[in-house]
Amino acid sequence: MSDIVLGVGASHSTLMNTDWDKVDRLDGAHRFRNGLERARDRLAAAAPDAVVIIGSNHFRGFFLDMMPAITIGVGEVLGAGEAGTPGGPLPADTGLARHLLTSLVGYGFDPAFSLRLTVDHGITHSLQHLLPALDVPIVPVVINMFAPPLPSLRRCHDLGAAIARAVAVDGAGKRVAVIASGGLSHRLPWPKWFDTLSDDDRFLVEAWLNGRGSWGDYEVRRRQIIRAAEPDINPSFDRDFLKLVEQGDLGPVLERSSADIDAAAGNGAQEIRSWIAMLAALGPGARGETLAYAAIPQWLTGMGVAVVEPPTTKETA
């Protein structure tokens, strides 16, 4: 059997890569970056043989012509490379990926799979900062978090538990880490695909529908729209959520609807699904430690990073 040895949850923002000079004076930005570095070191100390990374895709690898709820990369994994994030081939553990795919189907899930999966900063930003050498093979699990209807929070929790179950019976004797990429509270200036109100809305939906193979053609205006957005961050929501991560119990949020999360913490907070799945994969009794949190308006996002230890690791320690 294989063991899950560590979980990491980390917010992402490509503005951290492209606009660092605008936040270099802010204690919060340095606090978050230092937290990422501490998580990087904890991950290196855990010495994983493979990393399951759970995140979103921002319409650079998935588009409205086909939007699965859950997708596993079982072959080539390619970084989109936008905004200074890793581009091109990424190391992939195809054996573990195929095992997860088959197991999840057996456990009542219906994930899509890809033999040539393009992932954007919803996956690669965390890899860039937590595994900077890109020297550990990954299994990307991409959850639809931006094109409603979205899988429920409860379903994402069950997905994480099923991933843990599959890892435990894979027979490979690997040390596996689980990274959750995304969140916390933030609101992107993105419309619902069925409810466009402005020229920018219609442009974005056109990009999301027709961008397969040409998403870069839409990138300049996309970035302009995002940079013009007003920040909408809810630190209370973020701190409450991180406290639940520390306690290892996300029960209080699992029955909340997507509409409720949107109203409380913005459409970008739908990415807490990755954290929920990660914590479930660490199992009952897991406990988290928040390494950093800062609300950073320049990045539009409540930026958090935490590590989660499985109960067996703490007992051994």
XYZ file of N, CA and C in Angstrom, residues 7-12 31-40 126 130 180 182-184 242 245-246 275 278 288-294 302-308:
123
model
N -0.436 16.979 3.491
C -1.315 17.791 2.672
C -0.887 19.245 2.740
N -1.053 19.957 1.646
C -0.759 21.389 1.593
C -1.911 22.083 0.883
N -2.377 23.177 1.456
C -3.345 24.035 0.786
C -2.713 25.387 0.540
N -2.853 25.915 -0.667
C -2.218 27.195 -0.989
C -3.069 27.972 -1.992
N -3.280 29.238 -1.680
C -3.916 30.132 -2.645
C -2.978 30.369 -3.821
N -3.555 30.796 -4.944
C -2.719 31.141 -6.088
C -3.164 32.475 -6.685
N 4.521 37.879 3.985
C 4.061 36.841 4.888
C 3.580 35.625 4.096
N 2.802 35.874 3.044
C 2.306 34.760 2.245
C 3.445 34.057 1.519
N 4.343 34.815 0.914
C 5.465 34.195 0.200
C 6.335 33.379 1.154
N 6.565 33.909 2.351
C 7.345 33.157 3.328
C 6.609 31.896 3.766
N 5.278 31.985 3.859
C 4.497 30.804 4.186
C 4.617 29.731 3.123
N 4.611 30.152 1.856
C 4.823 29.201 0.767
C 6.190 28.526 0.895
N 7.187 29.308 1.259
C 8.525 28.737 1.395
C 8.582 27.725 2.533
N 7.903 28.029 3.632
C 7.854 27.063 4.731
C 7.117 25.796 4.317
N 6.016 25.951 3.566
C 5.296 24.779 3.076
C 6.158 23.978 2.100
N 6.901 24.686 1.259
C 7.845 24.018 0.346
C 8.836 23.164 1.127
N 0.951 26.628 -7.803
C 1.366 25.916 -6.589
C 2.589 25.053 -6.851
N 5.867 25.410 -4.633
C 6.008 24.338 -3.648
C 6.942 23.232 -4.109
N -3.613 21.101 -2.447
C -4.836 21.795 -2.858
C -4.463 23.193 -3.302
N -5.745 26.901 -4.726
C -6.874 27.779 -5.004
C -7.417 28.493 -3.788
N -8.410 29.365 -4.026
C -9.018 30.128 -2.952
C -8.053 31.180 -2.410
N -8.347 31.848 -1.367
C -9.564 31.722 -0.582
C -10.586 32.737 -1.124
N -9.943 28.592 7.561
C -8.627 28.101 7.966
C -8.676 27.478 9.359
N -9.812 24.029 8.885
C -8.710 23.219 8.363
C -7.787 22.804 9.513
N -7.490 23.742 10.399
C -6.626 23.427 11.533
C -7.247 22.347 12.416
N -9.336 22.449 -1.328
C -8.946 22.282 0.075
C -9.801 21.209 0.752
N -8.616 17.862 -0.379
C -7.317 17.547 0.218
C -7.469 17.122 1.664
N -4.467 20.565 10.799
C -3.752 21.505 9.958
C -3.032 22.576 10.755
N -2.135 23.259 10.088
C -1.422 24.393 10.654
C -1.392 25.493 9.606
N -1.969 26.630 9.933
C -1.913 27.776 9.026
C -0.527 28.402 9.095
N 0.142 28.468 7.971
C 1.481 29.048 7.913
C 1.453 30.536 7.576
N 0.412 30.963 6.890
C 0.301 32.385 6.557
C -1.103 32.680 6.071
N -1.547 33.893 6.364
C -2.764 34.415 5.754
C -2.621 35.926 5.614
N -3.047 36.436 4.487
C -3.087 37.879 4.277
C -4.129 38.192 3.216
N -7.869 36.701 -0.808
C -7.410 36.313 0.509
C -6.449 35.149 0.363
N -5.180 35.391 0.646
C -4.108 34.446 0.351
C -3.750 33.638 1.603
N -3.976 32.341 1.551
C -3.670 31.484 2.679
C -2.817 30.310 2.270
N -2.028 29.810 3.212
C -1.267 28.579 2.991
C -1.248 27.817 4.305
N -1.500 26.514 4.216
C -1.545 25.654 5.396
C -0.965 24.296 5.042
N -0.470 23.607 6.060
C -0.063 22.219 5.901
C -0.951 21.361 6.800
N -1.181 20.136 6.359
C -2.022 19.203 7.110
C -1.273 17.905 7.263
